[in-house]
PDB file of C-alpha atoms in Angstrom:
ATOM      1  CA  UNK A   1     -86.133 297.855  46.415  1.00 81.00           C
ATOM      2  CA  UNK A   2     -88.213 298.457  49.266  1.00 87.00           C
ATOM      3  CA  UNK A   3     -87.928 297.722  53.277  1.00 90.00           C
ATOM      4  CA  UNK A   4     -90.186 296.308  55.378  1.00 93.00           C
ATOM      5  CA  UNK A   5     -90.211 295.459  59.084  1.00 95.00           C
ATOM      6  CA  UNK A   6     -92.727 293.334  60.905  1.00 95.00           C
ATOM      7  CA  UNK A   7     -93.129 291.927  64.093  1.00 94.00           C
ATOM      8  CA  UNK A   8     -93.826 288.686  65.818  1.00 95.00           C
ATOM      9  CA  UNK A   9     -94.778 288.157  69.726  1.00 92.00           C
ATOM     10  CA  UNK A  10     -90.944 287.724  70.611  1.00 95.00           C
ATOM     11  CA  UNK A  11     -88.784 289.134  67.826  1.00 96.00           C
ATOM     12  CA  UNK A  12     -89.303 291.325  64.928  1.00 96.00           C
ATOM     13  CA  UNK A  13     -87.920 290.548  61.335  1.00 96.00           C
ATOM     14  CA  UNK A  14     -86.767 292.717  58.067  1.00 95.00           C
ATOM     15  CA  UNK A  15     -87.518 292.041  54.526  1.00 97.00           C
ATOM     16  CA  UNK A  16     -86.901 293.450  51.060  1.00 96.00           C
ATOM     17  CA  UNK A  17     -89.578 293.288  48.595  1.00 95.00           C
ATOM     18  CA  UNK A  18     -87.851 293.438  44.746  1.00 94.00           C
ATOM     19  CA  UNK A  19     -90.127 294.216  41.797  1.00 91.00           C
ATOM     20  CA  UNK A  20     -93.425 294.877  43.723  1.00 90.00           C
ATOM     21  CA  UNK A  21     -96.908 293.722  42.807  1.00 84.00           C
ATOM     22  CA  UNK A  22     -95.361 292.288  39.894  1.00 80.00           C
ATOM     23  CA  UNK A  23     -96.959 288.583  40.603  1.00 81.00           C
ATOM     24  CA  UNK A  24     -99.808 287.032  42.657  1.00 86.00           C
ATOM     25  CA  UNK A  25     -97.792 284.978  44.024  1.00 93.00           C
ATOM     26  CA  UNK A  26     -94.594 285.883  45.245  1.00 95.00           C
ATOM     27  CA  UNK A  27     -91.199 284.473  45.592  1.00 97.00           C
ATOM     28  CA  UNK A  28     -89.874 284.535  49.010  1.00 98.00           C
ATOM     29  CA  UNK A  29     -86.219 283.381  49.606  1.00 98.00           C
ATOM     30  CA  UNK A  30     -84.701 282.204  52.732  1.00 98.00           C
ATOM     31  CA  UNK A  31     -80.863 282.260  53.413  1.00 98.00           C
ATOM     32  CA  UNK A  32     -78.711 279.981  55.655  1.00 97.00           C
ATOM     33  CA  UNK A  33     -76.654 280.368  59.314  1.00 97.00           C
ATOM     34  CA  UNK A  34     -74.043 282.881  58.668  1.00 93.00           C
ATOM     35  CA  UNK A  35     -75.686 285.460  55.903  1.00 93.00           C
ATOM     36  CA  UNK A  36     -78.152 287.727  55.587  1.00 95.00           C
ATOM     37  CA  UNK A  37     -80.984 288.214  52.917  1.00 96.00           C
ATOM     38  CA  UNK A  38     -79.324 290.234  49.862  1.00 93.00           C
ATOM     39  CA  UNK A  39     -75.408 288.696  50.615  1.00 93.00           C
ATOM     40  CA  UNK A  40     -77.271 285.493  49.202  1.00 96.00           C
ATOM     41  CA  UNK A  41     -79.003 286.534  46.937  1.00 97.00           C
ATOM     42  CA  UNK A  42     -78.368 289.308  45.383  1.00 94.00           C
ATOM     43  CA  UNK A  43     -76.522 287.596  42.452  1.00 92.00           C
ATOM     44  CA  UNK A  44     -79.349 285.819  41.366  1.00 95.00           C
ATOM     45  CA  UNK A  45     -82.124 288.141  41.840  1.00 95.00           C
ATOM     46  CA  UNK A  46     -82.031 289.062  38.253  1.00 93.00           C
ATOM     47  CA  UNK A  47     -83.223 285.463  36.944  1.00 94.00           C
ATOM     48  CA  UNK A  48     -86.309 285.430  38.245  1.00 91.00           C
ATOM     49  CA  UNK A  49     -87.511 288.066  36.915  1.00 83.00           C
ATOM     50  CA  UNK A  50     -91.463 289.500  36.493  1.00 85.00           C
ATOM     51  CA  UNK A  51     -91.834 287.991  39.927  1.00 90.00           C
ATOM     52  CA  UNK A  52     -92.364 290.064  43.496  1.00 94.00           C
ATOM     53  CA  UNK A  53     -89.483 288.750  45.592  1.00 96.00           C
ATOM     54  CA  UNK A  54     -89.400 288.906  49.287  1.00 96.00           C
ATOM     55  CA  UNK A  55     -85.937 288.849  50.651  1.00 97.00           C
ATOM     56  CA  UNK A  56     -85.560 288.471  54.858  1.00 97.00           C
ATOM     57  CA  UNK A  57     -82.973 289.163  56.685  1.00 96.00           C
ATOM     58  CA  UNK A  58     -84.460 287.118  59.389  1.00 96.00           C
ATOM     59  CA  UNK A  59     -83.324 284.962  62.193  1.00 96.00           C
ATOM     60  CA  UNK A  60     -81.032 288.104  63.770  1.00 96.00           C
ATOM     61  CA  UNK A  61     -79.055 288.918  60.054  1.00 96.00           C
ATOM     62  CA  UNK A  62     -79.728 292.073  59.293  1.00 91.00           C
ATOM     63  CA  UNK A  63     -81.663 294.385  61.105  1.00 90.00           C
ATOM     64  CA  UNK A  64     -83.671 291.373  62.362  1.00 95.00           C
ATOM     65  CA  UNK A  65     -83.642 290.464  66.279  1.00 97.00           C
ATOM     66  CA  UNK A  66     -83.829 287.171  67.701  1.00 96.00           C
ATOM     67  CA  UNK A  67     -86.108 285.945  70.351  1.00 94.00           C
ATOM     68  CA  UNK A  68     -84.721 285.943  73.803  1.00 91.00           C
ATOM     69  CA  UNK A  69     -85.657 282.455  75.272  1.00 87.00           C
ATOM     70  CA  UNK A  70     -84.175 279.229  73.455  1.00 87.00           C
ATOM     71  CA  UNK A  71     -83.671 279.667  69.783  1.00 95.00           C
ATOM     72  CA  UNK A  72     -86.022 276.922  67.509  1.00 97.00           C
ATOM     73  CA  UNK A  73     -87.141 276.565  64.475  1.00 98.00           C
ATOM     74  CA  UNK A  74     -90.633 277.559  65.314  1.00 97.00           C
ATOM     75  CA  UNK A  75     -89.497 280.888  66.271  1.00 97.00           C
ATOM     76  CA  UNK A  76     -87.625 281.533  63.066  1.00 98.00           C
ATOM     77  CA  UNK A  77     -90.765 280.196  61.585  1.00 98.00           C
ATOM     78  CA  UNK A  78     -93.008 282.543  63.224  1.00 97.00           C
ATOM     79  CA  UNK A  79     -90.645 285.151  61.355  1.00 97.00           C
ATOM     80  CA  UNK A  80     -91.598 283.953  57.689  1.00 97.00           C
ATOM     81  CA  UNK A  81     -95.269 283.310  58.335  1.00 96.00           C
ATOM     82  CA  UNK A  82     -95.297 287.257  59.795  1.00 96.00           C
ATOM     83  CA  UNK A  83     -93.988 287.846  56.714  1.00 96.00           C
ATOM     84  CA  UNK A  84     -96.541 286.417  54.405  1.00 95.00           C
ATOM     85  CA  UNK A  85     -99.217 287.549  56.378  1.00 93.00           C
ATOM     86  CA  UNK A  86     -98.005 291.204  56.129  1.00 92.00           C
ATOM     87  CA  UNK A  87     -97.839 291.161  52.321  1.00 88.00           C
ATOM     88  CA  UNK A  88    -101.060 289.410  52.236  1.00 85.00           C
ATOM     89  CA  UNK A  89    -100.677 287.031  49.313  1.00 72.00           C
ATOM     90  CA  UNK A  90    -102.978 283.792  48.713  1.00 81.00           C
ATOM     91  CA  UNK A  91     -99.614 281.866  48.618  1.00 94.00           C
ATOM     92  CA  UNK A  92     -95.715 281.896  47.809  1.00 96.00           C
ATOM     93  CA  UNK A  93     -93.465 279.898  46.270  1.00 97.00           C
ATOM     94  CA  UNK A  94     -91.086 279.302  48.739  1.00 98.00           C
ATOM     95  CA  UNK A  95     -87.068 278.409  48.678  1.00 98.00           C
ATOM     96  CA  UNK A  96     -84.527 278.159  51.280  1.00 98.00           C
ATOM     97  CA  UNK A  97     -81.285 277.413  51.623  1.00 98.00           C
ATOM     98  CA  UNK A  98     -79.195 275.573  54.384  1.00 98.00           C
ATOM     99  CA  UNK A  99     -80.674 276.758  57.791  1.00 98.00           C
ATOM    100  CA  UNK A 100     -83.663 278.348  55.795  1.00 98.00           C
ATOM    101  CA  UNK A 101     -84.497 274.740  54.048  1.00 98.00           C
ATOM    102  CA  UNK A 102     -85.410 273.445  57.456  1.00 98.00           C
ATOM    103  CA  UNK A 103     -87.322 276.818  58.088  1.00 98.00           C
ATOM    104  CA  UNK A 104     -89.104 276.479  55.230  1.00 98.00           C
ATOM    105  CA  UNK A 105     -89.991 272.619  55.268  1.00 98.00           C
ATOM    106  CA  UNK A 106     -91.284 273.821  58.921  1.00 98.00           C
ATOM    107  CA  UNK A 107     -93.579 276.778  57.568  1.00 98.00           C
ATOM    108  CA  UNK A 108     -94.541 274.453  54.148  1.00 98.00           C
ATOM    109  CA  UNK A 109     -95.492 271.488  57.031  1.00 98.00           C
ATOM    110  CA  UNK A 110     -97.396 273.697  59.693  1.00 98.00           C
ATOM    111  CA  UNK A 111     -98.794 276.348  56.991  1.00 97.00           C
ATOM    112  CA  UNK A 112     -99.566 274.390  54.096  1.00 97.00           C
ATOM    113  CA  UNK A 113    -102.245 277.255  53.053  1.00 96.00           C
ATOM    114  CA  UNK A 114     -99.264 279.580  52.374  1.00 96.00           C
ATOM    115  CA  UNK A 115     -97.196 277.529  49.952  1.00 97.00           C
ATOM    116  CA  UNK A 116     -97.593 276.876  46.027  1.00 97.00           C
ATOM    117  CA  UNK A 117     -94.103 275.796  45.913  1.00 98.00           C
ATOM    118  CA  UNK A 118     -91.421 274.530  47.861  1.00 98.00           C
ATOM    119  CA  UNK A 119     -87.394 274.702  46.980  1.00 98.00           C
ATOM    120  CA  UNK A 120     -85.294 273.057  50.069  1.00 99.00           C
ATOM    121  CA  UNK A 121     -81.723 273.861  49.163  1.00 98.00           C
ATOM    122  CA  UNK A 122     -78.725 271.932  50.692  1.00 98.00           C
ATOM    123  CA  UNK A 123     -81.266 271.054  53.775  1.00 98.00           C
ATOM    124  CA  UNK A 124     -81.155 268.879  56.623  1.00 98.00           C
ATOM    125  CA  UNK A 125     -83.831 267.386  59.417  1.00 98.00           C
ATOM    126  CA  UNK A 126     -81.987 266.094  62.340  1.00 98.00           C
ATOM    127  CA  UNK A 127     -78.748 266.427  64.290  1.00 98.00           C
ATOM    128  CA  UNK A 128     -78.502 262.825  64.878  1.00 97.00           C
ATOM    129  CA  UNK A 129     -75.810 262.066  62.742  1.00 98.00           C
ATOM    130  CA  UNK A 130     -72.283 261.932  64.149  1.00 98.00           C
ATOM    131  CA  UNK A 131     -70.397 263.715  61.694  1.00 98.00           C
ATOM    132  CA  UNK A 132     -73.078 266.416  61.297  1.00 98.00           C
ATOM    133  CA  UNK A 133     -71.972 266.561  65.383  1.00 98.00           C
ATOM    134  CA  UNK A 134     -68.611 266.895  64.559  1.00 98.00           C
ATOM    135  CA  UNK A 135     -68.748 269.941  61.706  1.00 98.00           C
ATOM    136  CA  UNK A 136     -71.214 271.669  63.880  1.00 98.00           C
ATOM    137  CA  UNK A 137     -69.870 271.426  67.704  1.00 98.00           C
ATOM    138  CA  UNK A 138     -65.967 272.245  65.555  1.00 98.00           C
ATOM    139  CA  UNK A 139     -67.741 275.347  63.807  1.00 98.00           C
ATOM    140  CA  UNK A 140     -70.148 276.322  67.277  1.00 97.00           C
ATOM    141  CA  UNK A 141     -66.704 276.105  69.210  1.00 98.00           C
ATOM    142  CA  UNK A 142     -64.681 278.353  67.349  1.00 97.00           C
ATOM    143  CA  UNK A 143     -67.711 280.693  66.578  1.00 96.00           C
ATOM    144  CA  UNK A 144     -67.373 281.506  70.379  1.00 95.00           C
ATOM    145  CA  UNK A 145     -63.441 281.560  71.024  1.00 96.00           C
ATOM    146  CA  UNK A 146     -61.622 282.173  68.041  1.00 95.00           C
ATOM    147  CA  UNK A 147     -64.357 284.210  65.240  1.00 93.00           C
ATOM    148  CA  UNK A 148     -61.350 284.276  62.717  1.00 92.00           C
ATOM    149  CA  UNK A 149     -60.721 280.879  62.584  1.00 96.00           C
ATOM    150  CA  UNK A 150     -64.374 280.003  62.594  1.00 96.00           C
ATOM    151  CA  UNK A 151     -65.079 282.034  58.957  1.00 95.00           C
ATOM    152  CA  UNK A 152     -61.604 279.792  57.864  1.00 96.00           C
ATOM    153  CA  UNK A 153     -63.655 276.472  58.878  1.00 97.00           C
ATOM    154  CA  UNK A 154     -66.839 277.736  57.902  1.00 96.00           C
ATOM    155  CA  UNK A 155     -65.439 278.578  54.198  1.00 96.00           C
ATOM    156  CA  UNK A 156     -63.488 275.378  53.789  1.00 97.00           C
ATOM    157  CA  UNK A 157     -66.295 273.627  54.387  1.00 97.00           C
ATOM    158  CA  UNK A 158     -68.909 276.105  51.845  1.00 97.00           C
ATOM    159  CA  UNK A 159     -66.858 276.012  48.992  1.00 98.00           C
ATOM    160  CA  UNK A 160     -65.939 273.070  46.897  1.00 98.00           C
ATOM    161  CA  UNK A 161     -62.218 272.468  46.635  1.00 97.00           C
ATOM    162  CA  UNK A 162     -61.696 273.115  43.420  1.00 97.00           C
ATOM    163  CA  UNK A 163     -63.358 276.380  43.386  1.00 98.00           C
ATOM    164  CA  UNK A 164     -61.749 277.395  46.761  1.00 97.00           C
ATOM    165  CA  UNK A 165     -58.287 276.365  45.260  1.00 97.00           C
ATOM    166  CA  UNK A 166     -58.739 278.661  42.294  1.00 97.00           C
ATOM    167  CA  UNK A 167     -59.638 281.678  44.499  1.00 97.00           C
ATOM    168  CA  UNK A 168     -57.041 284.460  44.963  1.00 97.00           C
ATOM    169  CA  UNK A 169     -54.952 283.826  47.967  1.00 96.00           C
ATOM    170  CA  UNK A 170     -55.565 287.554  49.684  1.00 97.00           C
ATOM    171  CA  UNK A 171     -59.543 287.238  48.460  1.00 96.00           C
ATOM    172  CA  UNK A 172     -59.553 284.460  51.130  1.00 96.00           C
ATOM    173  CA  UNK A 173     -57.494 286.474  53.941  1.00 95.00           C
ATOM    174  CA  UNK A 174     -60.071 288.818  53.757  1.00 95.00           C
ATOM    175  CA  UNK A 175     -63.181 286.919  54.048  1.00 93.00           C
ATOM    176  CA  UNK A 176     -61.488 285.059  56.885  1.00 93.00           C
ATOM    177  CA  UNK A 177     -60.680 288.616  58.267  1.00 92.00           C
ATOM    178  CA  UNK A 178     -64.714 289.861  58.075  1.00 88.00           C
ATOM    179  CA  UNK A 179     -66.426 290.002  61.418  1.00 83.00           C
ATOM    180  CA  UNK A 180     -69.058 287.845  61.503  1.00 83.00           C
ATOM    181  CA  UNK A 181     -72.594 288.175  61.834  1.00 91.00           C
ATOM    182  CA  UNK A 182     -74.619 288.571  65.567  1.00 93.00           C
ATOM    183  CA  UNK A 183     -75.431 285.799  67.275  1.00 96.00           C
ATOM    184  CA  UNK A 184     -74.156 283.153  64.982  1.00 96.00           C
ATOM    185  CA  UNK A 185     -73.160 280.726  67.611  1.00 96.00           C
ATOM    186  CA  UNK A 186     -76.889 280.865  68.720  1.00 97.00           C
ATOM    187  CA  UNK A 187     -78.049 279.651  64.453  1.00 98.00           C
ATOM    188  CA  UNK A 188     -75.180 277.106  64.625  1.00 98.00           C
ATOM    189  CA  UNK A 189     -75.995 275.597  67.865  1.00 98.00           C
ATOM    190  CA  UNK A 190     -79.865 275.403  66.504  1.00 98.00           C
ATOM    191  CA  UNK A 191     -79.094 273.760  63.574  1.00 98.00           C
ATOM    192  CA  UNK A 192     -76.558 271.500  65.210  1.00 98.00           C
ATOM    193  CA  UNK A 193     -79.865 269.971  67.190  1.00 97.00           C
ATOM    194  CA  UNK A 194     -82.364 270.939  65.431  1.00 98.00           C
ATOM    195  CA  UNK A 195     -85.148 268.225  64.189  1.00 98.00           C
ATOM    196  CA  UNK A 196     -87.933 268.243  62.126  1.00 98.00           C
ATOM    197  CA  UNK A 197     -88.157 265.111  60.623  1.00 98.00           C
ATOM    198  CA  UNK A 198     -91.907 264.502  62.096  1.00 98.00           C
ATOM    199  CA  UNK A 199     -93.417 267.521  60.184  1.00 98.00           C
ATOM    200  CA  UNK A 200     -92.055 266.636  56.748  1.00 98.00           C
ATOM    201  CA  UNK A 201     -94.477 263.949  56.033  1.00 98.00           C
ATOM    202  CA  UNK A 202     -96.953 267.133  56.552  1.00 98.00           C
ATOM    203  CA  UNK A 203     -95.236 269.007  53.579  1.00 98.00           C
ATOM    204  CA  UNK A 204     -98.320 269.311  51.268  1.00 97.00           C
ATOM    205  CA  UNK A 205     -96.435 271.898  48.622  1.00 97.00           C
ATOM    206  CA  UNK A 206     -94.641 269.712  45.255  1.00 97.00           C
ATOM    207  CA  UNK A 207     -91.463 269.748  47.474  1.00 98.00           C
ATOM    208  CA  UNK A 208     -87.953 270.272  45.246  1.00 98.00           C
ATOM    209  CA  UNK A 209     -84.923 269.102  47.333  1.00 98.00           C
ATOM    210  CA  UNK A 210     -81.312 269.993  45.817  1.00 98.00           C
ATOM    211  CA  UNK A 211     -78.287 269.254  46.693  1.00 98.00           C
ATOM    212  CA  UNK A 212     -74.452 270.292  46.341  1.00 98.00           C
ATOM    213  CA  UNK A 213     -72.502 267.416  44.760  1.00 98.00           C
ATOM    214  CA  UNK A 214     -69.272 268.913  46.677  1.00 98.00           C
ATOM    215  CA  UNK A 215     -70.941 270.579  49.355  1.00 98.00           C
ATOM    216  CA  UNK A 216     -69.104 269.256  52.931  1.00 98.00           C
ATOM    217  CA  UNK A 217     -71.146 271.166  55.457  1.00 98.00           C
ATOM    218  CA  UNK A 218     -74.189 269.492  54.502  1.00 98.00           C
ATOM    219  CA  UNK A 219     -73.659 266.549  51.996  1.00 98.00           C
ATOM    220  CA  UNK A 220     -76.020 264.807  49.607  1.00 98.00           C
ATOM    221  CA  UNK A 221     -76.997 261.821  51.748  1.00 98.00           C
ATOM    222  CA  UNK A 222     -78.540 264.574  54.255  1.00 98.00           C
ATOM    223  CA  UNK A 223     -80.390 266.082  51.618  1.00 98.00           C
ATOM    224  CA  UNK A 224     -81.470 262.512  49.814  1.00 98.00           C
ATOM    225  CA  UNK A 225     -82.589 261.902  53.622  1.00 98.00           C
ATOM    226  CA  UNK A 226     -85.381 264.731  53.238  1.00 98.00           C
ATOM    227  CA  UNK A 227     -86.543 264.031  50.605  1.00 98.00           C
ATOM    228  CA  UNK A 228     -87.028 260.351  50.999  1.00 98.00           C
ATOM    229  CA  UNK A 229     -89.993 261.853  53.842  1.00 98.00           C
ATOM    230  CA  UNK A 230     -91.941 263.975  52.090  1.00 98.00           C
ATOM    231  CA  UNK A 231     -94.655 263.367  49.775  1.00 96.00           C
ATOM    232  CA  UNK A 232     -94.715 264.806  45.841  1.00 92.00           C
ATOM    233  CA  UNK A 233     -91.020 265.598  46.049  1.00 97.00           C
ATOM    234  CA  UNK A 234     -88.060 265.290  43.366  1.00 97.00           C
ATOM    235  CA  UNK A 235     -84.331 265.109  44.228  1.00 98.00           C
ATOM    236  CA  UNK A 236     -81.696 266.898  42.387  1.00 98.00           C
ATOM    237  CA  UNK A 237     -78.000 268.028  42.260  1.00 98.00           C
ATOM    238  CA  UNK A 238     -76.150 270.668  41.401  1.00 98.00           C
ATOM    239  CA  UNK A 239     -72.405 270.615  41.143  1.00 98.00           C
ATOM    240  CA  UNK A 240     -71.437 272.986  43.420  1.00 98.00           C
ATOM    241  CA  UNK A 241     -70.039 273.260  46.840  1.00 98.00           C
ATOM    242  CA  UNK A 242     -72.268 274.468  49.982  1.00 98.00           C
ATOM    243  CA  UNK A 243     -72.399 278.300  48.863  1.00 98.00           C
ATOM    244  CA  UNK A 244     -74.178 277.629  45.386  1.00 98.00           C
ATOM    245  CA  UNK A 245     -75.037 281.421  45.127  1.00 96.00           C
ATOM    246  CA  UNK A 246     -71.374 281.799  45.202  1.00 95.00           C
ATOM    247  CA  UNK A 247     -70.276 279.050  43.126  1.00 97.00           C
ATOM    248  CA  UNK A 248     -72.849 278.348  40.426  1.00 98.00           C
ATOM    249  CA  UNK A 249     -75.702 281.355  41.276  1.00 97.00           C
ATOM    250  CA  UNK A 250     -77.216 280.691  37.205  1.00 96.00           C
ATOM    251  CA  UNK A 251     -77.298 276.648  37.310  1.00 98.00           C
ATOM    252  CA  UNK A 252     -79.048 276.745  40.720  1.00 98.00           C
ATOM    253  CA  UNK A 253     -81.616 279.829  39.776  1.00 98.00           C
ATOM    254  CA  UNK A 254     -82.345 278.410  36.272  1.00 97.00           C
ATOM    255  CA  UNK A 255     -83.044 274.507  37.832  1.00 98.00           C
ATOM    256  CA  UNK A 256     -85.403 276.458  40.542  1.00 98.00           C
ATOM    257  CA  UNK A 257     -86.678 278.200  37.762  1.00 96.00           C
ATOM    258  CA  UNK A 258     -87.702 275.164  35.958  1.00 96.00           C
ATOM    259  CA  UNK A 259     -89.310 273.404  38.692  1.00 97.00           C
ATOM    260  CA  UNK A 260     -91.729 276.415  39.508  1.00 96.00           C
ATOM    261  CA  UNK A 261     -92.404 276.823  35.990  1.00 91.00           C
ATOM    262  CA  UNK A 262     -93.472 272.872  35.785  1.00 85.00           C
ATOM    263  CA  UNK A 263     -97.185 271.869  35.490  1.00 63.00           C
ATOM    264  CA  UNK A 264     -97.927 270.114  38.651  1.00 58.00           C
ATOM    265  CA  UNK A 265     -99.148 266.925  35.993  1.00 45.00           C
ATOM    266  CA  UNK A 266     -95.559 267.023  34.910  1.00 51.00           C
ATOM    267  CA  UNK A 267     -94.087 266.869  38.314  1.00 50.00           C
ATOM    268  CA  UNK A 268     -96.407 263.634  39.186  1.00 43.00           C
ATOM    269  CA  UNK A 269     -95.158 261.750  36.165  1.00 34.00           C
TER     270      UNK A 269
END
């Protein structure tokens, strides 16, 4: 797997390319707030395979930096369209999860040259929803005073309960004990506010939106909201909590799978 660094006017960004020149048009995956690149998807890497696949640790995970003035969307955007320029494919098919969903619908909306495909996992478009407020400004809070307890919320709220119950007790202690990634309070705070709900109707790409049937961080109805706005979309589930690439890695690969594989006739009917 190789490394790759590029660099925008205010940040630069990392990226792993798996299974090089392997397709013409690349997959390029996207992970969420609190992650970086291969932690979320490593698992699943393996299932799509005879496919390039460009991994980022962007958005300050990884060896990636994060621009110094007020943290938006279009800045993490800039990231992912350095990216695709740098490899220099026609197009990707493009899939991201939680905080990358709304990076993605942003690059799919203000790049729709770049895009075959678009996967918007678990995503949201808007803060204006109280108890979005409420997760977010409890998670943001503790982020910056109390680290520990904020990996506690943040994984009671990723995992469905049923999985989390079923999870060894001292498995948990130490994920809660894990430092946490740089700069997180900066990606929680942005996606606490963020909106982009005037550049969905944009979204050119056949758009698949999934959600997590258990997933309490960022549940259905935010997700069926998305996908309501954009144009030559389909809605899905899967039943897992918020950290699908934890939970059910297969189920969600194989659906994405299916949808990229789908004649675009098929997808219209």
């Amino acid at each position: 797997m190789n490394k790759v660094v590029v660099s925008t006017d205010h940040s630069h960004c990392s990226y792993h390319i798996y299974q090089p020149n392997q397709s013409d048009c690349p997959l390029l995956l996207l992970h969420g707030t609190n992650s970086d690149g291969l932690a979320s998807y490593s698992s699943v890497l393996d299932a799509f395979d005879h496919r390039e696949i460009i991994v980022p640790d962007y958005a300050g995970c990884g060896d990636s930096s994060l621009p110094n003035h007020e943290l938006t969307v279009s800045a993490l955007a800039d990231q992912v369209s350095a990216i695709i320029n740098e490899r220099g494919s026609r197009k990707v098919d493009l899939v991201g999860h939680s905080l990358g969903a709304t990076v993605a619908a942003y690059v799919a909306a203000q790049h729709p040259d770049f895009i075959n495909r678009l996967v918007l996992s678990a995503p949201w478009c808007h803060g204006d929803d109280p108890r979005h407020q409420l997760v977010f400004n409890t998670w943001q809070t503790l982020e910056e005073i109390a680290p520990q307890q904020a990996t506690a919320f943040g994984l009671s709220h990723v995992l469905s309960p049923t999985f989390l119950s079923n999870m060894d007790p001292e498995l948990i202690a130490r994920i809660c004990a894990t430092k946490g990634l740089p700069d997180t309070h900066r990606r929680i705070a942005l996606g606490k506010d963020l909106d982009i709900r005037q550049y969905l109707s944009k979204i050119q790409a056949p758009t698949l939106v999934l959600a997590m049937a258990f997933d309490t961080l960022v549940p259905p109805y935010r997700a069926q909201e998305v996908q309501a706005a954009i144009p030559h979309s389909e809605y899905d589930e899967i039943p897992s909590g918020h950290a699908v690439q934890l939970e059910r890695p297969y189920p969600w690969a194989n659906r994405i799978k299916r949808f990229l594989t789908t004649s675009h006739l098929e997808i219209s009917h």
